[in-house]
Amino acid sequence: MKPGGAVDRFRSILRKLSSTQAGASLGSPALTPPRIGLALGGGFARGIAHVGVLKALEREHIPIHCIAGVSAGAIVAAAYASGTPVEDIARIGCAMRFNDVARWTIGWLGLVQSERMARFLKRLLKKYRFEEMGIPLGVLATDLGTGQAVLFRDEGDVILPIRASCSYPGLFQPIKYQDRLLVDGAMCMEVPALLARKMGATHVISVGMPMQGPVVTPQNMLQVVNRCFQILQNRNEDAWRQESDLVLTPDVRAVKWDGFESGQQMIEAGARAVEEALPKIREWLKPFAPAAAALNPAEQLAG
């Protein structure tokens, strides 16, 4: 493009912006583009489906303004917010096994310790502090003493809050934090929709895993305990659903709680859940599409 043409194009962009501002000053209510927050629930191995959700949103150029997670969702949320490419999260998630994040050490408060998870997270994440994240990140844990939610965001170390959020009761030993013992964030809220709302989201997309279907028969004590927690959480979904503008439920009902070997299948299920919801998401963004193009002079001049 000739220099003069580039200048003319840029001036045209400025005129569009000026006319928009003038219209607002004449009494027209100024529309605010939606701030989409993504709330990722737990699910242990089945949380790999969250990667498919991110892949589909990225492919469709859906902007994410903040991201919050509990348990497995906290791992995926932190990786994405830290700048780890989605393809790398998918590759690592599909190769992941239980022993990568846990070490069997039978104790009074749990059967395994999560020091290995700290090493795993340092390989997976690009940044390790909340204030360094490319996208605002929130992590939710549960105070074992009070049953109240413990919110981590804005600043500080990311590793310990994620370990706490993943501390599944009875399996992982609780994490000591200040004068508290912290366990899995899903114990107080299965999907952190309210946290995403508190972080400034005007539109919250919540991703929750469905209860396993009857075709999945528990094979050991931990799978029995997990199924019981699923039943309880399934009957107490109202709180987080009320804070959600859209709920995605990847169809991973046939996948076991610890079914890491089904990683690719779960990623595809997450992507399908987004594809089915795209019309509604695009409806949120539709009024602002022309403005978004006008507000990107670099792309306009490159054309």
PDB file of N, CA, C and O in Angstrom, residues 28-100:
ATOM      1  N   SER A  28     -27.288   9.086  22.947  1.00  0.00           N
ATOM      2  CA  SER A  28     -27.439   7.658  22.716  1.00  0.00           C
ATOM      3  C   SER A  28     -26.671   6.902  23.786  1.00  0.00           C
ATOM      4  O   SER A  28     -25.521   7.237  24.073  1.00  0.00           O
ATOM      5  N   PRO A  29     -27.262   5.908  24.391  1.00  0.00           N
ATOM      6  CA  PRO A  29     -26.543   5.160  25.418  1.00  0.00           C
ATOM      7  C   PRO A  29     -25.337   4.449  24.817  1.00  0.00           C
ATOM      8  O   PRO A  29     -25.444   3.813  23.774  1.00  0.00           O
ATOM      9  N   ALA A  30     -24.178   4.605  25.445  1.00  0.00           N
ATOM     10  CA  ALA A  30     -22.958   3.994  24.941  1.00  0.00           C
ATOM     11  C   ALA A  30     -22.971   2.502  25.258  1.00  0.00           C
ATOM     12  O   ALA A  30     -23.119   2.103  26.407  1.00  0.00           O
ATOM     13  N   LEU A  31     -22.842   1.690  24.218  1.00  0.00           N
ATOM     14  CA  LEU A  31     -22.796   0.257  24.414  1.00  0.00           C
ATOM     15  C   LEU A  31     -21.391  -0.156  24.830  1.00  0.00           C
ATOM     16  O   LEU A  31     -20.402   0.361  24.320  1.00  0.00           O
ATOM     17  N   THR A  32     -21.301  -1.077  25.745  1.00  0.00           N
ATOM     18  CA  THR A  32     -20.013  -1.569  26.221  1.00  0.00           C
ATOM     19  C   THR A  32     -19.808  -2.985  25.704  1.00  0.00           C
ATOM     20  O   THR A  32     -20.664  -3.852  25.924  1.00  0.00           O
ATOM     21  N   PRO A  33     -18.704  -3.239  25.021  1.00  0.00           N
ATOM     22  CA  PRO A  33     -18.451  -4.605  24.543  1.00  0.00           C
ATOM     23  C   PRO A  33     -18.447  -5.588  25.709  1.00  0.00           C
ATOM     24  O   PRO A  33     -18.024  -5.253  26.813  1.00  0.00           O
ATOM     25  N   PRO A  34     -18.948  -6.783  25.483  1.00  0.00           N
ATOM     26  CA  PRO A  34     -18.991  -7.764  26.574  1.00  0.00           C
ATOM     27  C   PRO A  34     -17.589  -8.164  27.010  1.00  0.00           C
ATOM     28  O   PRO A  34     -16.669  -8.259  26.199  1.00  0.00           O
ATOM     29  N   ARG A  35     -17.436  -8.362  28.298  1.00  0.00           N
ATOM     30  CA  ARG A  35     -16.191  -8.899  28.856  1.00  0.00           C
ATOM     31  C   ARG A  35     -16.483 -10.360  29.206  1.00  0.00           C
ATOM     32  O   ARG A  35     -17.152 -10.647  30.204  1.00  0.00           O
ATOM     33  N   ILE A  36     -15.993 -11.247  28.370  1.00  0.00           N
ATOM     34  CA  ILE A  36     -16.310 -12.667  28.523  1.00  0.00           C
ATOM     35  C   ILE A  36     -15.345 -13.316  29.501  1.00  0.00           C
ATOM     36  O   ILE A  36     -14.125 -13.250  29.350  1.00  0.00           O
ATOM     37  N   GLY A  37     -15.920 -13.921  30.541  1.00  0.00           N
ATOM     38  CA  GLY A  37     -15.135 -14.669  31.509  1.00  0.00           C
ATOM     39  C   GLY A  37     -15.385 -16.158  31.337  1.00  0.00           C
ATOM     40  O   GLY A  37     -16.513 -16.583  31.077  1.00  0.00           O
ATOM     41  N   LEU A  38     -14.341 -16.940  31.455  1.00  0.00           N
ATOM     42  CA  LEU A  38     -14.444 -18.389  31.305  1.00  0.00           C
ATOM     43  C   LEU A  38     -14.226 -19.038  32.667  1.00  0.00           C
ATOM     44  O   LEU A  38     -13.226 -18.765  33.342  1.00  0.00           O
ATOM     45  N   ALA A  39     -15.181 -19.859  33.100  1.00  0.00           N
ATOM     46  CA  ALA A  39     -15.109 -20.531  34.395  1.00  0.00           C
ATOM     47  C   ALA A  39     -15.012 -22.035  34.159  1.00  0.00           C
ATOM     48  O   ALA A  39     -15.944 -22.642  33.628  1.00  0.00           O
ATOM     49  N   LEU A  40     -13.881 -22.614  34.546  1.00  0.00           N
ATOM     50  CA  LEU A  40     -13.617 -24.027  34.275  1.00  0.00           C
ATOM     51  C   LEU A  40     -13.745 -24.851  35.550  1.00  0.00           C
ATOM     52  O   LEU A  40     -13.047 -24.609  36.536  1.00  0.00           O
ATOM     53  N   GLY A  41     -14.634 -25.840  35.527  1.00  0.00           N
ATOM     54  CA  GLY A  41     -14.860 -26.684  36.688  1.00  0.00           C
ATOM     55  C   GLY A  41     -13.856 -27.813  36.806  1.00  0.00           C
ATOM     56  O   GLY A  41     -12.926 -27.946  36.010  1.00  0.00           O
ATOM     57  N   GLY A  42     -14.060 -28.642  37.825  1.00  0.00           N
ATOM     58  CA  GLY A  42     -13.162 -29.760  38.069  1.00  0.00           C
ATOM     59  C   GLY A  42     -13.514 -30.966  37.216  1.00  0.00           C
ATOM     60  O   GLY A  42     -14.293 -30.894  36.278  1.00  0.00           O
ATOM     61  N   GLY A  43     -12.926 -32.103  37.601  1.00  0.00           N
ATOM     62  CA  GLY A  43     -13.193 -33.314  36.834  1.00  0.00           C
ATOM     63  C   GLY A  43     -12.019 -34.260  36.749  1.00  0.00           C
ATOM     64  O   GLY A  43     -12.073 -35.276  36.070  1.00  0.00           O
ATOM     65  N   PHE A  44     -10.909 -33.922  37.406  1.00  0.00           N
ATOM     66  CA  PHE A  44      -9.683 -34.707  37.371  1.00  0.00           C
ATOM     67  C   PHE A  44      -9.296 -34.965  35.907  1.00  0.00           C
ATOM     68  O   PHE A  44      -9.185 -34.023  35.138  1.00  0.00           O
ATOM     69  N   ALA A  45      -9.114 -36.200  35.489  1.00  0.00           N
ATOM     70  CA  ALA A  45      -8.663 -36.451  34.108  1.00  0.00           C
ATOM     71  C   ALA A  45      -9.642 -35.880  33.088  1.00  0.00           C
ATOM     72  O   ALA A  45      -9.244 -35.403  32.023  1.00  0.00           O
ATOM     73  N   ARG A  46     -10.913 -35.890  33.419  1.00  0.00           N
ATOM     74  CA  ARG A  46     -11.917 -35.413  32.470  1.00  0.00           C
ATOM     75  C   ARG A  46     -11.799 -33.909  32.212  1.00  0.00           C
ATOM     76  O   ARG A  46     -12.368 -33.394  31.255  1.00  0.00           O
ATOM     77  N   GLY A  47     -11.036 -33.224  33.062  1.00  0.00           N
ATOM     78  CA  GLY A  47     -10.795 -31.803  32.842  1.00  0.00           C
ATOM     79  C   GLY A  47     -10.008 -31.510  31.578  1.00  0.00           C
ATOM     80  O   GLY A  47      -9.922 -30.352  31.152  1.00  0.00           O
ATOM     81  N   ILE A  48      -9.430 -32.537  30.965  1.00  0.00           N
ATOM     82  CA  ILE A  48      -8.734 -32.341  29.687  1.00  0.00           C
ATOM     83  C   ILE A  48      -9.710 -31.789  28.644  1.00  0.00           C
ATOM     84  O   ILE A  48      -9.304 -31.134  27.689  1.00  0.00           O
ATOM     85  N   ALA A  49     -10.997 -32.026  28.827  1.00  0.00           N
ATOM     86  CA  ALA A  49     -11.997 -31.485  27.895  1.00  0.00           C
ATOM     87  C   ALA A  49     -11.944 -29.969  27.824  1.00  0.00           C
ATOM     88  O   ALA A  49     -12.307 -29.369  26.808  1.00  0.00           O
ATOM     89  N   HIS A  50     -11.472 -29.306  28.905  1.00  0.00           N
ATOM     90  CA  HIS A  50     -11.354 -27.848  28.894  1.00  0.00           C
ATOM     91  C   HIS A  50     -10.421 -27.368  27.772  1.00  0.00           C
ATOM     92  O   HIS A  50     -10.594 -26.276  27.236  1.00  0.00           O
ATOM     93  N   VAL A  51      -9.432 -28.183  27.447  1.00  0.00           N
ATOM     94  CA  VAL A  51      -8.489 -27.805  26.390  1.00  0.00           C
ATOM     95  C   VAL A  51      -9.222 -27.682  25.058  1.00  0.00           C
ATOM     96  O   VAL A  51      -8.958 -26.773  24.267  1.00  0.00           O
ATOM     97  N   GLY A  52     -10.156 -28.589  24.812  1.00  0.00           N
ATOM     98  CA  GLY A  52     -10.938 -28.513  23.582  1.00  0.00           C
ATOM     99  C   GLY A  52     -11.796 -27.263  23.531  1.00  0.00           C
ATOM    100  O   GLY A  52     -11.971 -26.657  22.468  1.00  0.00           O
ATOM    101  N   VAL A  53     -12.326 -26.861  24.692  1.00  0.00           N
ATOM    102  CA  VAL A  53     -13.098 -25.616  24.763  1.00  0.00           C
ATOM    103  C   VAL A  53     -12.219 -24.436  24.359  1.00  0.00           C
ATOM    104  O   VAL A  53     -12.608 -23.589  23.539  1.00  0.00           O
ATOM    105  N   LEU A  54     -11.014 -24.369  24.913  1.00  0.00           N
ATOM    106  CA  LEU A  54     -10.098 -23.268  24.600  1.00  0.00           C
ATOM    107  C   LEU A  54      -9.689 -23.279  23.128  1.00  0.00           C
ATOM    108  O   LEU A  54      -9.609 -22.226  22.490  1.00  0.00           O
ATOM    109  N   LYS A  55      -9.439 -24.460  22.595  1.00  0.00           N
ATOM    110  CA  LYS A  55      -9.039 -24.558  21.187  1.00  0.00           C
ATOM    111  C   LYS A  55     -10.134 -24.004  20.282  1.00  0.00           C
ATOM    112  O   LYS A  55      -9.860 -23.246  19.345  1.00  0.00           O
ATOM    113  N   ALA A  56     -11.380 -24.372  20.568  1.00  0.00           N
ATOM    114  CA  ALA A  56     -12.485 -23.922  19.724  1.00  0.00           C
ATOM    115  C   ALA A  56     -12.718 -22.418  19.863  1.00  0.00           C
ATOM    116  O   ALA A  56     -12.953 -21.721  18.873  1.00  0.00           O
ATOM    117  N   LEU A  57     -12.651 -21.895  21.079  1.00  0.00           N
ATOM    118  CA  LEU A  57     -12.831 -20.448  21.283  1.00  0.00           C
ATOM    119  C   LEU A  57     -11.735 -19.660  20.581  1.00  0.00           C
ATOM    120  O   LEU A  57     -11.987 -18.616  19.966  1.00  0.00           O
ATOM    121  N   GLU A  58     -10.520 -20.175  20.648  1.00  0.00           N
ATOM    122  CA  GLU A  58      -9.393 -19.506  19.997  1.00  0.00           C
ATOM    123  C   GLU A  58      -9.560 -19.548  18.487  1.00  0.00           C
ATOM    124  O   GLU A  58      -9.320 -18.565  17.786  1.00  0.00           O
ATOM    125  N   ARG A  59      -9.968 -20.691  17.974  1.00  0.00           N
ATOM    126  CA  ARG A  59     -10.163 -20.835  16.527  1.00  0.00           C
ATOM    127  C   ARG A  59     -11.226 -19.879  16.002  1.00  0.00           C
ATOM    128  O   ARG A  59     -11.109 -19.349  14.884  1.00  0.00           O
ATOM    129  N   GLU A  60     -12.246 -19.646  16.804  1.00  0.00           N
ATOM    130  CA  GLU A  60     -13.347 -18.773  16.399  1.00  0.00           C
ATOM    131  C   GLU A  60     -13.111 -17.312  16.785  1.00  0.00           C
ATOM    132  O   GLU A  60     -13.993 -16.478  16.616  1.00  0.00           O
ATOM    133  N   HIS A  61     -11.922 -17.009  17.297  1.00  0.00           N
ATOM    134  CA  HIS A  61     -11.540 -15.634  17.676  1.00  0.00           C
ATOM    135  C   HIS A  61     -12.502 -15.035  18.707  1.00  0.00           C
ATOM    136  O   HIS A  61     -12.853 -13.855  18.630  1.00  0.00           O
ATOM    137  N   ILE A  62     -12.919 -15.866  19.669  1.00  0.00           N
ATOM    138  CA  ILE A  62     -13.765 -15.381  20.763  1.00  0.00           C
ATOM    139  C   ILE A  62     -12.845 -14.824  21.849  1.00  0.00           C
ATOM    140  O   ILE A  62     -12.017 -15.549  22.398  1.00  0.00           O
ATOM    141  N   PRO A  63     -12.960 -13.534  22.167  1.00  0.00           N
ATOM    142  CA  PRO A  63     -12.040 -12.943  23.155  1.00  0.00           C
ATOM    143  C   PRO A  63     -12.375 -13.385  24.576  1.00  0.00           C
ATOM    144  O   PRO A  63     -13.536 -13.395  24.980  1.00  0.00           O
ATOM    145  N   ILE A  64     -11.356 -13.769  25.325  1.00  0.00           N
ATOM    146  CA  ILE A  64     -11.516 -14.132  26.733  1.00  0.00           C
ATOM    147  C   ILE A  64     -10.841 -13.058  27.569  1.00  0.00           C
ATOM    148  O   ILE A  64      -9.639 -12.825  27.442  1.00  0.00           O
ATOM    149  N   HIS A  65     -11.610 -12.394  28.429  1.00  0.00           N
ATOM    150  CA  HIS A  65     -11.082 -11.288  29.222  1.00  0.00           C
ATOM    151  C   HIS A  65     -10.561 -11.732  30.586  1.00  0.00           C
ATOM    152  O   HIS A  65      -9.724 -11.063  31.190  1.00  0.00           O
ATOM    153  N   CYS A  66     -11.065 -12.847  31.101  1.00  0.00           N
ATOM    154  CA  CYS A  66     -10.546 -13.399  32.341  1.00  0.00           C
ATOM    155  C   CYS A  66     -10.902 -14.871  32.385  1.00  0.00           C
ATOM    156  O   CYS A  66     -11.823 -15.329  31.697  1.00  0.00           O
ATOM    157  N   ILE A  67     -10.161 -15.614  33.202  1.00  0.00           N
ATOM    158  CA  ILE A  67     -10.384 -17.059  33.269  1.00  0.00           C
ATOM    159  C   ILE A  67     -10.192 -17.517  34.702  1.00  0.00           C
ATOM    160  O   ILE A  67      -9.268 -17.078  35.395  1.00  0.00           O
ATOM    161  N   ALA A  68     -11.104 -18.368  35.167  1.00  0.00           N
ATOM    162  CA  ALA A  68     -11.050 -18.872  36.537  1.00  0.00           C
ATOM    163  C   ALA A  68     -11.210 -20.382  36.512  1.00  0.00           C
ATOM    164  O   ALA A  68     -11.855 -20.930  35.610  1.00  0.00           O
ATOM    165  N   GLY A  69     -10.617 -21.054  37.502  1.00  0.00           N
ATOM    166  CA  GLY A  69     -10.709 -22.501  37.510  1.00  0.00           C
ATOM    167  C   GLY A  69     -10.687 -23.089  38.902  1.00  0.00           C
ATOM    168  O   GLY A  69     -10.177 -22.477  39.841  1.00  0.00           O
ATOM    169  N   VAL A  70     -11.255 -24.284  39.021  1.00  0.00           N
ATOM    170  CA  VAL A  70     -11.116 -25.087  40.227  1.00  0.00           C
ATOM    171  C   VAL A  70     -10.578 -26.448  39.813  1.00  0.00           C
ATOM    172  O   VAL A  70     -10.865 -26.949  38.729  1.00  0.00           O
ATOM    173  N   SER A  71      -9.762 -27.031  40.696  1.00  0.00           N
ATOM    174  CA  SER A  71      -9.254 -28.378  40.503  1.00  0.00           C
ATOM    175  C   SER A  71      -8.593 -28.509  39.127  1.00  0.00           C
ATOM    176  O   SER A  71      -7.721 -27.713  38.786  1.00  0.00           O
ATOM    177  N   ALA A  72      -8.985 -29.497  38.333  1.00  0.00           N
ATOM    178  CA  ALA A  72      -8.381 -29.663  37.011  1.00  0.00           C
ATOM    179  C   ALA A  72      -8.556 -28.414  36.156  1.00  0.00           C
ATOM    180  O   ALA A  72      -7.684 -28.058  35.359  1.00  0.00           O
ATOM    181  N   GLY A  73      -9.681 -27.734  36.340  1.00  0.00           N
ATOM    182  CA  GLY A  73      -9.916 -26.500  35.593  1.00  0.00           C
ATOM    183  C   GLY A  73      -8.925 -25.418  35.948  1.00  0.00           C
ATOM    184  O   GLY A  73      -8.578 -24.565  35.118  1.00  0.00           O
ATOM    185  N   ALA A  74      -8.419 -25.429  37.191  1.00  0.00           N
ATOM    186  CA  ALA A  74      -7.422 -24.444  37.611  1.00  0.00           C
ATOM    187  C   ALA A  74      -6.104 -24.671  36.886  1.00  0.00           C
ATOM    188  O   ALA A  74      -5.398 -23.719  36.526  1.00  0.00           O
ATOM    189  N   ILE A  75      -5.753 -25.933  36.667  1.00  0.00           N
ATOM    190  CA  ILE A  75      -4.509 -26.241  35.941  1.00  0.00           C
ATOM    191  C   ILE A  75      -4.594 -25.726  34.517  1.00  0.00           C
ATOM    192  O   ILE A  75      -3.687 -25.043  34.024  1.00  0.00           O
ATOM    193  N   VAL A  76      -5.694 -26.038  33.836  1.00  0.00           N
ATOM    194  CA  VAL A  76      -5.848 -25.613  32.446  1.00  0.00           C
ATOM    195  C   VAL A  76      -5.942 -24.089  32.357  1.00  0.00           C
ATOM    196  O   VAL A  76      -5.324 -23.466  31.486  1.00  0.00           O
ATOM    197  N   ALA A  77      -6.697 -23.477  33.252  1.00  0.00           N
ATOM    198  CA  ALA A  77      -6.853 -22.021  33.247  1.00  0.00           C
ATOM    199  C   ALA A  77      -5.507 -21.328  33.441  1.00  0.00           C
ATOM    200  O   ALA A  77      -5.178 -20.358  32.743  1.00  0.00           O
ATOM    201  N   ALA A  78      -4.717 -21.811  34.397  1.00  0.00           N
ATOM    202  CA  ALA A  78      -3.424 -21.185  34.675  1.00  0.00           C
ATOM    203  C   ALA A  78      -2.464 -21.349  33.504  1.00  0.00           C
ATOM    204  O   ALA A  78      -1.724 -20.418  33.153  1.00  0.00           O
ATOM    205  N   ALA A  79      -2.465 -22.521  32.897  1.00  0.00           N
ATOM    206  CA  ALA A  79      -1.589 -22.742  31.741  1.00  0.00           C
ATOM    207  C   ALA A  79      -1.930 -21.774  30.619  1.00  0.00           C
ATOM    208  O   ALA A  79      -1.048 -21.130  30.029  1.00  0.00           O
ATOM    209  N   TYR A  80      -3.222 -21.640  30.338  1.00  0.00           N
ATOM    210  CA  TYR A  80      -3.650 -20.759  29.253  1.00  0.00           C
ATOM    211  C   TYR A  80      -3.343 -19.298  29.582  1.00  0.00           C
ATOM    212  O   TYR A  80      -2.817 -18.554  28.753  1.00  0.00           O
ATOM    213  N   ALA A  81      -3.658 -18.884  30.801  1.00  0.00           N
ATOM    214  CA  ALA A  81      -3.419 -17.495  31.199  1.00  0.00           C
ATOM    215  C   ALA A  81      -1.933 -17.156  31.189  1.00  0.00           C
ATOM    216  O   ALA A  81      -1.549 -16.011  30.938  1.00  0.00           O
ATOM    217  N   SER A  82      -1.087 -18.152  31.460  1.00  0.00           N
ATOM    218  CA  SER A  82       0.353 -17.909  31.525  1.00  0.00           C
ATOM    219  C   SER A  82       0.993 -17.778  30.145  1.00  0.00           C
ATOM    220  O   SER A  82       2.151 -17.383  30.041  1.00  0.00           O
ATOM    221  N   GLY A  83       0.236 -18.159  29.099  1.00  0.00           N
ATOM    222  CA  GLY A  83       0.778 -18.036  27.747  1.00  0.00           C
ATOM    223  C   GLY A  83       1.208 -19.343  27.113  1.00  0.00           C
ATOM    224  O   GLY A  83       1.743 -19.344  25.994  1.00  0.00           O
ATOM    225  N   THR A  84       0.965 -20.464  27.773  1.00  0.00           N
ATOM    226  CA  THR A  84       1.280 -21.755  27.157  1.00  0.00           C
ATOM    227  C   THR A  84       0.332 -21.994  25.982  1.00  0.00           C
ATOM    228  O   THR A  84      -0.885 -21.905  26.154  1.00  0.00           O
ATOM    229  N   PRO A  85       0.856 -22.267  24.774  1.00  0.00           N
ATOM    230  CA  PRO A  85      -0.021 -22.491  23.617  1.00  0.00           C
ATOM    231  C   PRO A  85      -1.000 -23.643  23.867  1.00  0.00           C
ATOM    232  O   PRO A  85      -0.654 -24.626  24.535  1.00  0.00           O
ATOM    233  N   VAL A  86      -2.191 -23.514  23.324  1.00  0.00           N
ATOM    234  CA  VAL A  86      -3.219 -24.531  23.542  1.00  0.00           C
ATOM    235  C   VAL A  86      -2.747 -25.900  23.061  1.00  0.00           C
ATOM    236  O   VAL A  86      -3.022 -26.921  23.701  1.00  0.00           O
ATOM    237  N   GLU A  87      -2.031 -25.938  21.948  1.00  0.00           N
ATOM    238  CA  GLU A  87      -1.555 -27.218  21.427  1.00  0.00           C
ATOM    239  C   GLU A  87      -0.606 -27.889  22.416  1.00  0.00           C
ATOM    240  O   GLU A  87      -0.611 -29.114  22.559  1.00  0.00           O
ATOM    241  N   ASP A  88       0.204 -27.089  23.094  1.00  0.00           N
ATOM    242  CA  ASP A  88       1.116 -27.661  24.093  1.00  0.00           C
ATOM    243  C   ASP A  88       0.343 -28.165  25.308  1.00  0.00           C
ATOM    244  O   ASP A  88       0.679 -29.213  25.877  1.00  0.00           O
ATOM    245  N   ILE A  89      -0.687 -27.415  25.721  1.00  0.00           N
ATOM    246  CA  ILE A  89      -1.515 -27.869  26.847  1.00  0.00           C
ATOM    247  C   ILE A  89      -2.172 -29.200  26.480  1.00  0.00           C
ATOM    248  O   ILE A  89      -2.231 -30.128  27.300  1.00  0.00           O
ATOM    249  N   ALA A  90      -2.653 -29.303  25.242  1.00  0.00           N
ATOM    250  CA  ALA A  90      -3.295 -30.536  24.788  1.00  0.00           C
ATOM    251  C   ALA A  90      -2.310 -31.706  24.785  1.00  0.00           C
ATOM    252  O   ALA A  90      -2.622 -32.808  25.263  1.00  0.00           O
ATOM    253  N   ARG A  91      -1.122 -31.464  24.256  1.00  0.00           N
ATOM    254  CA  ARG A  91      -0.111 -32.531  24.179  1.00  0.00           C
ATOM    255  C   ARG A  91       0.283 -33.021  25.576  1.00  0.00           C
ATOM    256  O   ARG A  91       0.323 -34.229  25.827  1.00  0.00           O
ATOM    257  N   ILE A  92       0.525 -32.079  26.473  1.00  0.00           N
ATOM    258  CA  ILE A  92       0.929 -32.444  27.835  1.00  0.00           C
ATOM    259  C   ILE A  92      -0.234 -33.114  28.575  1.00  0.00           C
ATOM    260  O   ILE A  92      -0.055 -34.093  29.302  1.00  0.00           O
ATOM    261  N   GLY A  93      -1.450 -32.596  28.370  1.00  0.00           N
ATOM    262  CA  GLY A  93      -2.614 -33.174  29.033  1.00  0.00           C
ATOM    263  C   GLY A  93      -2.870 -34.606  28.601  1.00  0.00           C
ATOM    264  O   GLY A  93      -3.194 -35.470  29.433  1.00  0.00           O
ATOM    265  N   CYS A  94      -2.711 -34.884  27.316  1.00  0.00           N
ATOM    266  CA  CYS A  94      -2.958 -36.240  26.812  1.00  0.00           C
ATOM    267  C   CYS A  94      -1.887 -37.223  27.286  1.00  0.00           C
ATOM    268  O   CYS A  94      -2.155 -38.423  27.412  1.00  0.00           O
ATOM    269  N   ALA A  95      -0.679 -36.723  27.533  1.00  0.00           N
ATOM    270  CA  ALA A  95       0.409 -37.588  27.982  1.00  0.00           C
ATOM    271  C   ALA A  95       0.452 -37.734  29.503  1.00  0.00           C
ATOM    272  O   ALA A  95       1.159 -38.588  30.031  1.00  0.00           O
ATOM    273  N   MET A  96      -0.304 -36.904  30.194  1.00  0.00           N
ATOM    274  CA  MET A  96      -0.266 -36.861  31.659  1.00  0.00           C
ATOM    275  C   MET A  96      -0.812 -38.152  32.271  1.00  0.00           C
ATOM    276  O   MET A  96      -1.738 -38.778  31.754  1.00  0.00           O
ATOM    277  N   ARG A  97      -0.211 -38.549  33.388  1.00  0.00           N
ATOM    278  CA  ARG A  97      -0.692 -39.682  34.174  1.00  0.00           C
ATOM    279  C   ARG A  97      -0.713 -39.299  35.648  1.00  0.00           C
ATOM    280  O   ARG A  97      -0.086 -38.319  36.059  1.00  0.00           O
ATOM    281  N   PHE A  98      -1.427 -40.065  36.449  1.00  0.00           N
ATOM    282  CA  PHE A  98      -1.620 -39.734  37.861  1.00  0.00           C
ATOM    283  C   PHE A  98      -0.288 -39.507  38.576  1.00  0.00           C
ATOM    284  O   PHE A  98      -0.144 -38.582  39.381  1.00  0.00           O
ATOM    285  N   ASN A  99       0.702 -40.346  38.306  1.00  0.00           N
ATOM    286  CA  ASN A  99       1.983 -40.242  39.011  1.00  0.00           C
ATOM    287  C   ASN A  99       2.764 -38.984  38.652  1.00  0.00           C
ATOM    288  O   ASN A  99       3.752 -38.662  39.324  1.00  0.00           O
ATOM    289  N   ASP A 100       2.344 -38.263  37.615  1.00  0.00           N
ATOM    290  CA  ASP A 100       3.007 -37.001  37.273  1.00  0.00           C
ATOM    291  C   ASP A 100       2.704 -35.914  38.304  1.00  0.00           C
ATOM    292  O   ASP A 100       3.458 -34.944  38.423  1.00  0.00           O
TER     293      ASP A 100
END
